[in-house]
mmCIF file of N, CA, C and O and ligand atoms in Angstrom:
data_model
loop_
_atom_site.group_PDB
_atom_site.id
_atom_site.type_symbol
_atom_site.label_atom_id
_atom_site.label_comp_id
_atom_site.label_asym_id
_atom_site.label_seq_id
_atom_site.Cartn_x
_atom_site.Cartn_y
_atom_site.Cartn_z
ATOM 1 N N MET A 1046 -144.234 -135.614 74.937
ATOM 2 C CA MET A 1046 -143.141 -134.650 75.150
ATOM 3 C C MET A 1046 -142.443 -134.387 73.813
ATOM 4 O O MET A 1046 -142.153 -135.336 73.084
ATOM 5 N N PRO A 1047 -142.139 -133.151 73.488
ATOM 6 C CA PRO A 1047 -141.465 -132.879 72.207
ATOM 7 C C PRO A 1047 -140.040 -133.426 72.187
ATOM 8 O O PRO A 1047 -139.431 -133.644 73.235
ATOM 9 N N THR A 1048 -139.558 -133.640 70.991
ATOM 10 C CA THR A 1048 -138.210 -134.189 70.815
ATOM 11 C C THR A 1048 -137.318 -133.172 70.121
ATOM 12 O O THR A 1048 -137.746 -132.478 69.202
ATOM 13 N N VAL A 1049 -136.090 -133.093 70.600
ATOM 14 C CA VAL A 1049 -135.071 -132.288 69.918
ATOM 15 C C VAL A 1049 -133.937 -133.225 69.535
ATOM 16 O O VAL A 1049 -133.641 -134.185 70.259
ATOM 17 N N VAL A 1050 -133.337 -132.970 68.376
ATOM 18 C CA VAL A 1050 -132.230 -133.801 67.902
ATOM 19 C C VAL A 1050 -130.983 -132.922 67.811
ATOM 20 O O VAL A 1050 -130.964 -131.936 67.068
ATOM 21 N N PHE A 1051 -129.964 -133.275 68.583
ATOM 22 C CA PHE A 1051 -128.677 -132.600 68.483
ATOM 23 C C PHE A 1051 -127.763 -133.450 67.613
ATOM 24 O O PHE A 1051 -127.727 -134.679 67.766
ATOM 25 N N ILE A 1052 -127.043 -132.789 66.710
ATOM 26 C CA ILE A 1052 -126.026 -133.478 65.917
ATOM 27 C C ILE A 1052 -124.679 -132.982 66.422
ATOM 28 O O ILE A 1052 -124.375 -131.789 66.319
ATOM 29 N N ASP A 1053 -123.913 -133.887 67.012
ATOM 30 C CA ASP A 1053 -122.654 -133.449 67.620
ATOM 31 C C ASP A 1053 -121.588 -133.226 66.540
ATOM 32 O O ASP A 1053 -121.800 -133.564 65.367
ATOM 33 N N PRO A 1054 -120.453 -132.644 66.921
ATOM 34 C CA PRO A 1054 -119.440 -132.302 65.909
ATOM 35 C C PRO A 1054 -118.906 -133.513 65.140
ATOM 36 O O PRO A 1054 -118.373 -133.362 64.039
ATOM 37 N N GLN A 1055 -119.060 -134.718 65.694
ATOM 38 C CA GLN A 1055 -118.610 -135.921 64.986
ATOM 39 C C GLN A 1055 -119.700 -136.485 64.081
ATOM 40 O O GLN A 1055 -119.510 -137.500 63.422
ATOM 41 N N GLY A 1056 -120.883 -135.855 64.087
ATOM 42 C CA GLY A 1056 -121.960 -136.285 63.202
ATOM 43 C C GLY A 1056 -122.954 -137.242 63.832
ATOM 44 O O GLY A 1056 -123.899 -137.675 63.161
ATOM 45 N N SER A 1057 -122.762 -137.598 65.082
ATOM 46 C CA SER A 1057 -123.707 -138.496 65.756
ATOM 47 C C SER A 1057 -124.957 -137.726 66.162
ATOM 48 O O SER A 1057 -124.865 -136.587 66.648
ATOM 49 N N GLU A 1058 -126.100 -138.369 65.993
ATOM 50 C CA GLU A 1058 -127.369 -137.729 66.351
ATOM 51 C C GLU A 1058 -127.811 -138.177 67.738
ATOM 52 O O GLU A 1058 -127.683 -139.354 68.097
ATOM 53 N N HIS A 1059 -128.329 -137.225 68.502
ATOM 54 C CA HIS A 1059 -128.815 -137.486 69.852
ATOM 55 C C HIS A 1059 -130.260 -136.993 69.911
ATOM 56 O O HIS A 1059 -130.504 -135.788 70.006
ATOM 57 N N ALA A 1060 -131.214 -137.906 69.813
ATOM 58 C CA ALA A 1060 -132.638 -137.547 69.880
ATOM 59 C C ALA A 1060 -133.070 -137.618 71.344
ATOM 60 O O ALA A 1060 -132.910 -138.654 72.001
ATOM 61 N N ILE A 1061 -133.601 -136.515 71.844
ATOM 62 C CA ILE A 1061 -133.903 -136.406 73.274
ATOM 63 C C ILE A 1061 -135.331 -135.913 73.448
ATOM 64 O O ILE A 1061 -135.733 -134.915 72.837
ATOM 65 N N GLU A 1062 -136.083 -136.594 74.293
ATOM 66 C CA GLU A 1062 -137.394 -136.081 74.688
ATOM 67 C C GLU A 1062 -137.155 -134.950 75.667
ATOM 68 O O GLU A 1062 -136.514 -135.137 76.707
ATOM 69 N N ALA A 1063 -137.654 -133.766 75.315
ATOM 70 C CA ALA A 1063 -137.250 -132.552 76.014
ATOM 71 C C ALA A 1063 -138.432 -131.910 76.740
ATOM 72 O O ALA A 1063 -139.444 -131.609 76.114
ATOM 73 N N PRO A 1064 -138.293 -131.691 78.029
ATOM 74 C CA PRO A 1064 -139.380 -131.044 78.766
ATOM 75 C C PRO A 1064 -139.594 -129.606 78.297
ATOM 76 O O PRO A 1064 -138.624 -128.861 78.102
ATOM 77 N N GLU A 1065 -140.843 -129.245 78.121
ATOM 78 C CA GLU A 1065 -141.132 -127.865 77.723
ATOM 79 C C GLU A 1065 -140.674 -126.906 78.822
ATOM 80 O O GLU A 1065 -140.788 -127.200 80.006
ATOM 81 N N GLY A 1066 -140.140 -125.766 78.381
ATOM 82 C CA GLY A 1066 -139.676 -124.747 79.318
ATOM 83 C C GLY A 1066 -138.206 -124.843 79.643
ATOM 84 O O GLY A 1066 -137.628 -123.899 80.167
ATOM 85 N N ARG A 1067 -137.570 -125.981 79.343
ATOM 86 C CA ARG A 1067 -136.142 -126.128 79.611
ATOM 87 C C ARG A 1067 -135.369 -125.628 78.399
ATOM 88 O O ARG A 1067 -135.799 -125.822 77.262
ATOM 89 N N SER A 1068 -134.219 -125.008 78.628
ATOM 90 C CA SER A 1068 -133.465 -124.479 77.491
ATOM 91 C C SER A 1068 -132.778 -125.609 76.732
ATOM 92 O O SER A 1068 -132.455 -126.667 77.297
ATOM 93 N N LEU A 1069 -132.539 -125.360 75.455
ATOM 94 C CA LEU A 1069 -131.836 -126.353 74.643
ATOM 95 C C LEU A 1069 -130.455 -126.636 75.213
ATOM 96 O O LEU A 1069 -129.982 -127.779 75.184
ATOM 97 N N MET A 1070 -129.791 -125.612 75.734
ATOM 98 C CA MET A 1070 -128.472 -125.819 76.344
ATOM 99 C C MET A 1070 -128.577 -126.782 77.506
ATOM 100 O O MET A 1070 -127.832 -127.762 77.604
ATOM 101 N N GLN A 1071 -129.537 -126.548 78.405
ATOM 102 C CA GLN A 1071 -129.649 -127.383 79.595
ATOM 103 C C GLN A 1071 -130.027 -128.814 79.225
ATOM 104 O O GLN A 1071 -129.531 -129.769 79.826
ATOM 105 N N ILE A 1072 -130.878 -128.950 78.224
ATOM 106 C CA ILE A 1072 -131.282 -130.288 77.770
ATOM 107 C C ILE A 1072 -130.053 -131.055 77.252
ATOM 108 O O ILE A 1072 -129.852 -132.228 77.584
ATOM 109 N N ALA A 1073 -129.232 -130.383 76.456
ATOM 110 C CA ALA A 1073 -128.033 -131.045 75.925
ATOM 111 C C ALA A 1073 -127.074 -131.420 77.055
ATOM 112 O O ALA A 1073 -126.530 -132.534 77.087
ATOM 113 N N ILE A 1074 -126.871 -130.508 77.990
ATOM 114 C CA ILE A 1074 -125.971 -130.794 79.119
ATOM 115 C C ILE A 1074 -126.529 -131.944 79.960
ATOM 116 O O ILE A 1074 -125.795 -132.855 80.368
ATOM 117 N N ASP A 1075 -127.837 -131.917 80.221
ATOM 118 C CA ASP A 1075 -128.469 -132.974 81.029
ATOM 119 C C ASP A 1075 -128.182 -134.363 80.460
ATOM 120 O O ASP A 1075 -128.098 -135.343 81.197
ATOM 121 N N HIS A 1076 -128.072 -134.429 79.142
ATOM 122 C CA HIS A 1076 -127.926 -135.726 78.475
ATOM 123 C C HIS A 1076 -126.498 -135.978 77.972
ATOM 124 O O HIS A 1076 -126.266 -136.914 77.197
ATOM 125 N N GLY A 1077 -125.564 -135.143 78.381
ATOM 126 C CA GLY A 1077 -124.157 -135.389 78.050
ATOM 127 C C GLY A 1077 -123.843 -135.323 76.573
ATOM 128 O O GLY A 1077 -122.955 -136.029 76.098
ATOM 129 N N VAL A 1078 -124.548 -134.468 75.848
ATOM 130 C CA VAL A 1078 -124.279 -134.332 74.416
ATOM 131 C C VAL A 1078 -122.914 -133.657 74.229
ATOM 132 O O VAL A 1078 -122.697 -132.568 74.779
ATOM 133 N N PRO A 1079 -122.007 -134.269 73.482
ATOM 134 C CA PRO A 1079 -120.702 -133.636 73.266
ATOM 135 C C PRO A 1079 -120.809 -132.414 72.365
ATOM 136 O O PRO A 1079 -121.681 -132.354 71.493
ATOM 137 N N GLY A 1080 -119.940 -131.433 72.584
ATOM 138 C CA GLY A 1080 -119.871 -130.288 71.683
ATOM 139 C C GLY A 1080 -120.589 -129.055 72.180
ATOM 140 O O GLY A 1080 -120.692 -128.066 71.447
ATOM 141 N N ILE A 1081 -121.077 -129.090 73.403
ATOM 142 C CA ILE A 1081 -121.721 -127.923 73.983
ATOM 143 C C ILE A 1081 -121.251 -127.816 75.433
ATOM 144 O O ILE A 1081 -121.104 -128.835 76.115
ATOM 145 N N LEU A 1082 -121.000 -126.595 75.883
ATOM 146 C CA LEU A 1082 -120.401 -126.434 77.211
ATOM 147 C C LEU A 1082 -121.333 -125.731 78.198
ATOM 148 O O LEU A 1082 -121.508 -126.173 79.319
ATOM 149 N N GLY A 1083 -121.874 -124.592 77.806
ATOM 150 C CA GLY A 1083 -122.771 -123.866 78.719
ATOM 151 C C GLY A 1083 -122.059 -123.321 79.933
ATOM 152 O O GLY A 1083 -122.579 -123.387 81.049
ATOM 153 N N ASP A 1084 -120.879 -122.759 79.734
ATOM 154 C CA ASP A 1084 -120.034 -122.344 80.857
ATOM 155 C C ASP A 1084 -120.675 -121.316 81.787
ATOM 156 O O ASP A 1084 -120.371 -121.281 82.978
ATOM 157 N N CYS A 1085 -121.528 -120.451 81.276
ATOM 158 C CA CYS A 1085 -122.085 -119.388 82.126
ATOM 159 C C CYS A 1085 -123.386 -119.811 82.802
ATOM 160 O O CYS A 1085 -124.000 -119.036 83.532
ATOM 161 N N GLY A 1086 -123.808 -121.025 82.540
ATOM 162 C CA GLY A 1086 -125.024 -121.519 83.175
ATOM 163 C C GLY A 1086 -126.304 -121.033 82.530
ATOM 164 O O GLY A 1086 -127.390 -121.240 83.075
ATOM 165 N N GLY A 1087 -126.172 -120.349 81.401
ATOM 166 C CA GLY A 1087 -127.366 -119.968 80.652
ATOM 167 C C GLY A 1087 -127.771 -118.517 80.765
ATOM 168 O O GLY A 1087 -128.927 -118.184 80.476
ATOM 169 N N VAL A 1088 -126.832 -117.659 81.164
ATOM 170 C CA VAL A 1088 -127.178 -116.240 81.296
ATOM 171 C C VAL A 1088 -126.649 -115.402 80.136
ATOM 172 O O VAL A 1088 -126.505 -114.172 80.245
ATOM 173 N N CYS A 1089 -126.362 -116.060 79.018
ATOM 174 C CA CYS A 1089 -126.007 -115.360 77.775
ATOM 175 C C CYS A 1089 -124.731 -114.536 77.916
ATOM 176 O O CYS A 1089 -124.647 -113.422 77.417
ATOM 177 N N SER A 1090 -123.725 -115.104 78.586
ATOM 178 C CA SER A 1090 -122.494 -114.341 78.740
ATOM 179 C C SER A 1090 -121.231 -115.137 78.412
ATOM 180 O O SER A 1090 -120.129 -114.700 78.749
ATOM 181 N N CYS A 1091 -121.375 -116.306 77.733
ATOM 182 C CA CYS A 1091 -120.167 -117.066 77.410
ATOM 183 C C CYS A 1091 -120.116 -117.521 75.948
ATOM 184 O O CYS A 1091 -119.041 -117.729 75.410
ATOM 185 N N ALA A 1092 -121.255 -117.743 75.334
ATOM 186 C CA ALA A 1092 -121.351 -118.206 73.936
ATOM 187 C C ALA A 1092 -120.776 -119.600 73.734
ATOM 188 O O ALA A 1092 -120.423 -119.963 72.612
ATOM 189 N N THR A 1093 -120.681 -120.403 74.784
ATOM 190 C CA THR A 1093 -120.201 -121.780 74.618
ATOM 191 C C THR A 1093 -121.361 -122.766 74.429
ATOM 192 O O THR A 1093 -121.196 -123.970 74.588
ATOM 193 N N CYS A 1094 -122.512 -122.216 74.077
ATOM 194 C CA CYS A 1094 -123.682 -123.069 73.785
ATOM 195 C C CYS A 1094 -124.158 -122.807 72.360
ATOM 196 O O CYS A 1094 -125.321 -122.994 72.040
ATOM 197 N N HIS A 1095 -123.200 -122.411 71.509
ATOM 198 C CA HIS A 1095 -123.517 -122.080 70.112
ATOM 199 C C HIS A 1095 -124.019 -123.321 69.368
ATOM 200 O O HIS A 1095 -123.460 -124.408 69.505
ATOM 201 N N GLY A 1096 -125.054 -123.131 68.569
ATOM 202 C CA GLY A 1096 -125.538 -124.208 67.721
ATOM 203 C C GLY A 1096 -126.178 -123.640 66.466
ATOM 204 O O GLY A 1096 -126.562 -122.465 66.419
ATOM 205 N N TYR A 1097 -126.266 -124.483 65.436
ATOM 206 C CA TYR A 1097 -126.930 -124.106 64.189
ATOM 207 C C TYR A 1097 -128.321 -124.728 64.200
ATOM 208 O O TYR A 1097 -128.468 -125.959 64.180
ATOM 209 N N VAL A 1098 -129.321 -123.876 64.256
ATOM 210 C CA VAL A 1098 -130.689 -124.334 64.450
ATOM 211 C C VAL A 1098 -131.390 -124.443 63.098
ATOM 212 O O VAL A 1098 -131.295 -123.538 62.257
ATOM 213 N N ASP A 1099 -132.100 -125.546 62.927
ATOM 214 C CA ASP A 1099 -132.807 -125.838 61.681
ATOM 215 C C ASP A 1099 -133.624 -124.625 61.223
ATOM 216 O O ASP A 1099 -134.557 -124.203 61.908
ATOM 217 N N PRO A 1100 -133.293 -124.060 60.058
ATOM 218 C CA PRO A 1100 -134.009 -122.864 59.574
ATOM 219 C C PRO A 1100 -135.504 -123.089 59.386
ATOM 220 O O PRO A 1100 -136.281 -122.138 59.405
ATOM 221 N N ALA A 1101 -135.923 -124.346 59.230
ATOM 222 C CA ALA A 1101 -137.354 -124.632 59.045
ATOM 223 C C ALA A 1101 -138.173 -124.213 60.265
ATOM 224 O O ALA A 1101 -139.388 -124.032 60.163
ATOM 225 N N PHE A 1102 -137.505 -124.046 61.396
ATOM 226 C CA PHE A 1102 -138.201 -123.676 62.624
ATOM 227 C C PHE A 1102 -138.034 -122.190 62.962
ATOM 228 O O PHE A 1102 -138.397 -121.758 64.051
ATOM 229 N N ALA A 1103 -137.486 -121.422 62.049
ATOM 230 C CA ALA A 1103 -137.160 -120.024 62.346
ATOM 231 C C ALA A 1103 -138.364 -119.246 62.881
ATOM 232 O O ALA A 1103 -138.237 -118.436 63.808
ATOM 233 N N ALA A 1104 -139.535 -119.501 62.318
ATOM 234 C CA ALA A 1104 -140.718 -118.726 62.722
ATOM 235 C C ALA A 1104 -141.178 -119.072 64.134
ATOM 236 O O ALA A 1104 -141.899 -118.289 64.760
ATOM 237 N N GLN A 1105 -140.759 -120.233 64.634
ATOM 238 C CA GLN A 1105 -141.169 -120.643 65.981
ATOM 239 C C GLN A 1105 -140.161 -120.225 67.049
ATOM 240 O O GLN A 1105 -140.404 -120.417 68.238
ATOM 241 N N LEU A 1106 -139.033 -119.698 66.643
ATOM 242 C CA LEU A 1106 -137.982 -119.360 67.606
ATOM 243 C C LEU A 1106 -138.162 -117.947 68.132
ATOM 244 O O LEU A 1106 -138.624 -117.063 67.405
ATOM 245 N N PRO A 1107 -137.763 -117.719 69.370
ATOM 246 C CA PRO A 1107 -137.777 -116.340 69.868
ATOM 247 C C PRO A 1107 -136.719 -115.527 69.118
ATOM 248 O O PRO A 1107 -135.694 -116.082 68.702
ATOM 249 N N PRO A 1108 -136.945 -114.245 68.917
ATOM 250 C CA PRO A 1108 -135.920 -113.436 68.245
ATOM 251 C C PRO A 1108 -134.668 -113.328 69.112
ATOM 252 O O PRO A 1108 -134.731 -113.482 70.322
ATOM 253 N N ARG A 1109 -133.532 -113.084 68.450
ATOM 254 C CA ARG A 1109 -132.287 -112.882 69.194
ATOM 255 C C ARG A 1109 -132.368 -111.568 69.964
ATOM 256 O O ARG A 1109 -132.764 -110.543 69.400
ATOM 257 N N SER A 1110 -131.961 -111.581 71.197
ATOM 258 C CA SER A 1110 -131.846 -110.341 71.963
ATOM 259 C C SER A 1110 -130.573 -109.613 71.525
ATOM 260 O O SER A 1110 -129.699 -110.197 70.879
ATOM 261 N N GLU A 1111 -130.462 -108.350 71.911
ATOM 262 C CA GLU A 1111 -129.233 -107.607 71.594
ATOM 263 C C GLU A 1111 -128.025 -108.286 72.215
ATOM 264 O O GLU A 1111 -126.951 -108.342 71.627
ATOM 265 N N THR A 1112 -128.194 -108.811 73.405
ATOM 266 C CA THR A 1112 -127.079 -109.478 74.085
ATOM 267 C C THR A 1112 -126.674 -110.734 73.331
ATOM 268 O O THR A 1112 -125.481 -111.008 73.157
ATOM 269 N N GLU A 1113 -127.648 -111.509 72.864
ATOM 270 C CA GLU A 1113 -127.307 -112.721 72.111
ATOM 271 C C GLU A 1113 -126.575 -112.361 70.828
ATOM 272 O O GLU A 1113 -125.572 -112.995 70.488
ATOM 273 N N VAL A 1114 -127.050 -111.348 70.129
ATOM 274 C CA VAL A 1114 -126.374 -110.918 68.897
ATOM 275 C C VAL A 1114 -124.932 -110.532 69.195
ATOM 276 O O VAL A 1114 -123.992 -110.931 68.487
ATOM 277 N N PHE A 1115 -124.728 -109.781 70.271
ATOM 278 C CA PHE A 1115 -123.378 -109.343 70.659
ATOM 279 C C PHE A 1115 -122.489 -110.541 70.960
ATOM 280 O O PHE A 1115 -121.341 -110.622 70.494
ATOM 281 N N MET A 1116 -123.024 -111.500 71.719
ATOM 282 C CA MET A 1116 -122.211 -112.665 72.090
ATOM 283 C C MET A 1116 -121.899 -113.533 70.868
ATOM 284 O O MET A 1116 -120.801 -114.088 70.751
ATOM 285 N N LEU A 1117 -122.840 -113.635 69.950
ATOM 286 C CA LEU A 1117 -122.615 -114.462 68.762
ATOM 287 C C LEU A 1117 -121.503 -113.897 67.881
ATOM 288 O O LEU A 1117 -120.851 -114.649 67.141
ATOM 289 N N GLU A 1118 -121.275 -112.602 67.959
ATOM 290 C CA GLU A 1118 -120.236 -112.002 67.119
ATOM 291 C C GLU A 1118 -118.860 -112.593 67.419
ATOM 292 O O GLU A 1118 -117.960 -112.511 66.599
ATOM 293 N N GLY A 1119 -118.698 -113.206 68.572
ATOM 294 C CA GLY A 1119 -117.395 -113.753 68.944
ATOM 295 C C GLY A 1119 -117.211 -115.233 68.649
ATOM 296 O O GLY A 1119 -116.141 -115.781 68.907
ATOM 297 N N VAL A 1120 -118.231 -115.893 68.097
ATOM 298 C CA VAL A 1120 -118.097 -117.341 67.894
ATOM 299 C C VAL A 1120 -117.390 -117.633 66.572
ATOM 300 O O VAL A 1120 -117.511 -116.866 65.615
ATOM 301 N N PRO A 1121 -116.648 -118.754 66.518
ATOM 302 C CA PRO A 1121 -116.069 -119.159 65.244
ATOM 303 C C PRO A 1121 -117.188 -119.629 64.300
ATOM 304 O O PRO A 1121 -118.153 -120.245 64.744
ATOM 305 N N ASP A 1122 -117.046 -119.349 63.030
ATOM 306 C CA ASP A 1122 -117.974 -119.850 62.001
ATOM 307 C C ASP A 1122 -119.436 -119.467 62.264
ATOM 308 O O ASP A 1122 -120.324 -120.321 62.301
ATOM 309 N N LEU A 1123 -119.644 -118.182 62.450
ATOM 310 C CA LEU A 1123 -121.004 -117.661 62.617
ATOM 311 C C LEU A 1123 -121.787 -117.835 61.315
ATOM 312 O O LEU A 1123 -121.289 -117.553 60.231
ATOM 313 N N ARG A 1124 -123.028 -118.313 61.431
ATOM 314 C CA ARG A 1124 -123.883 -118.509 60.257
ATOM 315 C C ARG A 1124 -125.239 -117.842 60.497
ATOM 316 O O ARG A 1124 -125.556 -117.460 61.629
ATOM 317 N N ASP A 1125 -126.040 -117.763 59.419
ATOM 318 C CA ASP A 1125 -127.359 -117.130 59.539
ATOM 319 C C ASP A 1125 -128.233 -117.809 60.593
ATOM 320 O O ASP A 1125 -129.070 -117.167 61.219
ATOM 321 N N ASN A 1126 -128.069 -119.119 60.742
ATOM 322 C CA ASN A 1126 -128.908 -119.855 61.690
ATOM 323 C C ASN A 1126 -128.204 -120.128 63.019
ATOM 324 O O ASN A 1126 -128.598 -121.018 63.771
ATOM 325 N N SER A 1127 -127.155 -119.361 63.306
ATOM 326 C CA SER A 1127 -126.475 -119.494 64.596
ATOM 327 C C SER A 1127 -127.350 -118.964 65.721
ATOM 328 O O SER A 1127 -127.941 -117.884 65.592
ATOM 329 N N ARG A 1128 -127.420 -119.731 66.782
ATOM 330 C CA ARG A 1128 -128.128 -119.284 67.994
ATOM 331 C C ARG A 1128 -127.360 -119.757 69.222
ATOM 332 O O ARG A 1128 -126.539 -120.663 69.155
ATOM 333 N N LEU A 1129 -127.650 -119.098 70.344
ATOM 334 C CA LEU A 1129 -127.152 -119.591 71.626
ATOM 335 C C LEU A 1129 -128.244 -120.468 72.222
ATOM 336 O O LEU A 1129 -129.380 -120.015 72.436
ATOM 337 N N CYS A 1130 -127.904 -121.712 72.479
ATOM 338 C CA CYS A 1130 -128.925 -122.694 72.882
ATOM 339 C C CYS A 1130 -129.541 -122.398 74.246
ATOM 340 O O CYS A 1130 -130.612 -122.906 74.563
ATOM 341 N N CYS A 1131 -128.866 -121.562 75.040
ATOM 342 C CA CYS A 1131 -129.461 -121.228 76.344
ATOM 343 C C CYS A 1131 -130.605 -120.229 76.197
ATOM 344 O O CYS A 1131 -131.349 -120.003 77.156
ATOM 345 N N GLN A 1132 -130.739 -119.653 75.020
ATOM 346 C CA GLN A 1132 -131.753 -118.619 74.828
ATOM 347 C C GLN A 1132 -133.016 -119.152 74.153
ATOM 348 O O GLN A 1132 -133.914 -118.382 73.808
ATOM 349 N N ILE A 1133 -133.067 -120.445 73.952
ATOM 350 C CA ILE A 1133 -134.242 -121.064 73.320
ATOM 351 C C ILE A 1133 -134.813 -122.099 74.276
ATOM 352 O O ILE A 1133 -134.107 -123.046 74.669
ATOM 353 N N ARG A 1134 -136.040 -121.912 74.653
ATOM 354 C CA ARG A 1134 -136.696 -122.868 75.552
ATOM 355 C C ARG A 1134 -137.576 -123.807 74.739
ATOM 356 O O ARG A 1134 -138.244 -123.398 73.800
ATOM 357 N N MET A 1135 -137.528 -125.068 75.138
ATOM 358 C CA MET A 1135 -138.299 -126.072 74.404
ATOM 359 C C MET A 1135 -139.791 -125.805 74.541
ATOM 360 O O MET A 1135 -140.267 -125.380 75.590
ATOM 361 N N GLN A 1136 -140.501 -126.020 73.465
ATOM 362 C CA GLN A 1136 -141.954 -125.874 73.465
ATOM 363 C C GLN A 1136 -142.515 -126.857 72.432
ATOM 364 O O GLN A 1136 -141.777 -127.349 71.569
ATOM 365 N N ALA A 1137 -143.807 -127.127 72.524
ATOM 366 C CA ALA A 1137 -144.416 -128.123 71.635
ATOM 367 C C ALA A 1137 -144.182 -127.780 70.170
ATOM 368 O O ALA A 1137 -143.979 -128.672 69.335
ATOM 369 N N ALA A 1138 -144.203 -126.507 69.840
ATOM 370 C CA ALA A 1138 -144.046 -126.079 68.449
ATOM 371 C C ALA A 1138 -142.655 -126.394 67.894
ATOM 372 O O ALA A 1138 -142.440 -126.338 66.684
ATOM 373 N N LEU A 1139 -141.717 -126.724 68.782
ATOM 374 C CA LEU A 1139 -140.358 -127.045 68.340
ATOM 375 C C LEU A 1139 -140.117 -128.552 68.253
ATOM 376 O O LEU A 1139 -138.979 -128.999 68.103
ATOM 377 N N ASP A 1140 -141.186 -129.332 68.331
ATOM 378 C CA ASP A 1140 -141.043 -130.794 68.246
ATOM 379 C C ASP A 1140 -140.352 -131.175 66.940
ATOM 380 O O ASP A 1140 -140.779 -130.751 65.861
ATOM 381 N N GLY A 1141 -139.264 -131.936 67.053
ATOM 382 C CA GLY A 1141 -138.522 -132.368 65.868
ATOM 383 C C GLY A 1141 -137.389 -131.436 65.480
ATOM 384 O O GLY A 1141 -136.689 -131.680 64.492
ATOM 385 N N LEU A 1142 -137.187 -130.385 66.264
ATOM 386 C CA LEU A 1142 -136.112 -129.422 65.973
ATOM 387 C C LEU A 1142 -134.759 -130.133 65.919
ATOM 388 O O LEU A 1142 -134.471 -130.991 66.743
ATOM 389 N N ARG A 1143 -133.948 -129.738 64.948
ATOM 390 C CA ARG A 1143 -132.595 -130.287 64.823
ATOM 391 C C ARG A 1143 -131.589 -129.165 65.035
ATOM 392 O O ARG A 1143 -131.743 -128.063 64.488
ATOM 393 N N VAL A 1144 -130.584 -129.457 65.847
ATOM 394 C CA VAL A 1144 -129.555 -128.470 66.188
ATOM 395 C C VAL A 1144 -128.188 -129.090 65.929
ATOM 396 O O VAL A 1144 -127.802 -130.066 66.588
ATOM 397 N N GLN A 1145 -127.479 -128.529 64.953
ATOM 398 C CA GLN A 1145 -126.107 -128.980 64.662
ATOM 399 C C GLN A 1145 -125.149 -128.219 65.571
ATOM 400 O O GLN A 1145 -125.196 -126.984 65.627
ATOM 401 N N LEU A 1146 -124.291 -128.946 66.264
ATOM 402 C CA LEU A 1146 -123.317 -128.284 67.122
ATOM 403 C C LEU A 1146 -122.038 -128.038 66.321
ATOM 404 O O LEU A 1146 -121.646 -128.861 65.485
ATOM 405 N N PRO A 1147 -121.389 -126.901 66.555
ATOM 406 C CA PRO A 1147 -120.231 -126.527 65.743
ATOM 407 C C PRO A 1147 -119.005 -127.380 66.069
ATOM 408 O O PRO A 1147 -118.957 -128.057 67.105
ATOM 409 N N ASP A 1148 -117.999 -127.305 65.196
ATOM 410 C CA ASP A 1148 -116.771 -128.073 65.410
ATOM 411 C C ASP A 1148 -116.055 -127.631 66.685
ATOM 412 O O ASP A 1148 -115.373 -128.410 67.326
ATOM 413 N N GLU A 1149 -116.194 -126.347 67.016
ATOM 414 C CA GLU A 1149 -115.558 -125.860 68.244
ATOM 415 C C GLU A 1149 -116.424 -124.777 68.860
ATOM 416 O O GLU A 1149 -117.097 -124.023 68.161
ATOM 417 N N GLN A 1150 -116.416 -124.714 70.192
ATOM 418 C CA GLN A 1150 -117.065 -123.621 70.893
ATOM 419 C C GLN A 1150 -116.015 -122.541 71.135
ATOM 420 O O GLN A 1150 -114.844 -122.701 70.815
ATOM 421 N N VAL A 1151 -116.428 -121.430 71.684
ATOM 422 C CA VAL A 1151 -115.514 -120.304 71.919
ATOM 423 C C VAL A 1151 -114.346 -120.756 72.794
ATOM 424 O O VAL A 1151 -114.543 -121.483 73.750
HETATM 425 S S1 FES B 1280 -124.633 -120.959 78.297
HETATM 426 FE FE1 FES B 1280 -123.443 -119.162 78.262
HETATM 427 S S2 FES B 1280 -124.230 -118.039 76.597
HETATM 428 FE FE2 FES B 1280 -125.432 -119.842 76.630
#
């Protein structure tokens, strides 16, 4: 099973074996990772699942939808590697992915 590593806002790392097909948001919530909320349940309408995704994996990530781009415009400290974790589903090609969670969600 592939592994994803979340780094919470306090700097603690959470390495999780992640089932393929599950979203990064849901995986983090399932394991009680601090710093991510997922208030809308993963339908890209709250932006409380913001994370900074390791740029080394950029080519393996799905492109941002127009809705994701729109929602990201409202997050504090938007960066080039900002993504909404509900819009990325785990897959073998993402094994070892690291996701830094921001100091604050929306
Ligand atoms: S969980 Fe709401 S936008 Fe991702």
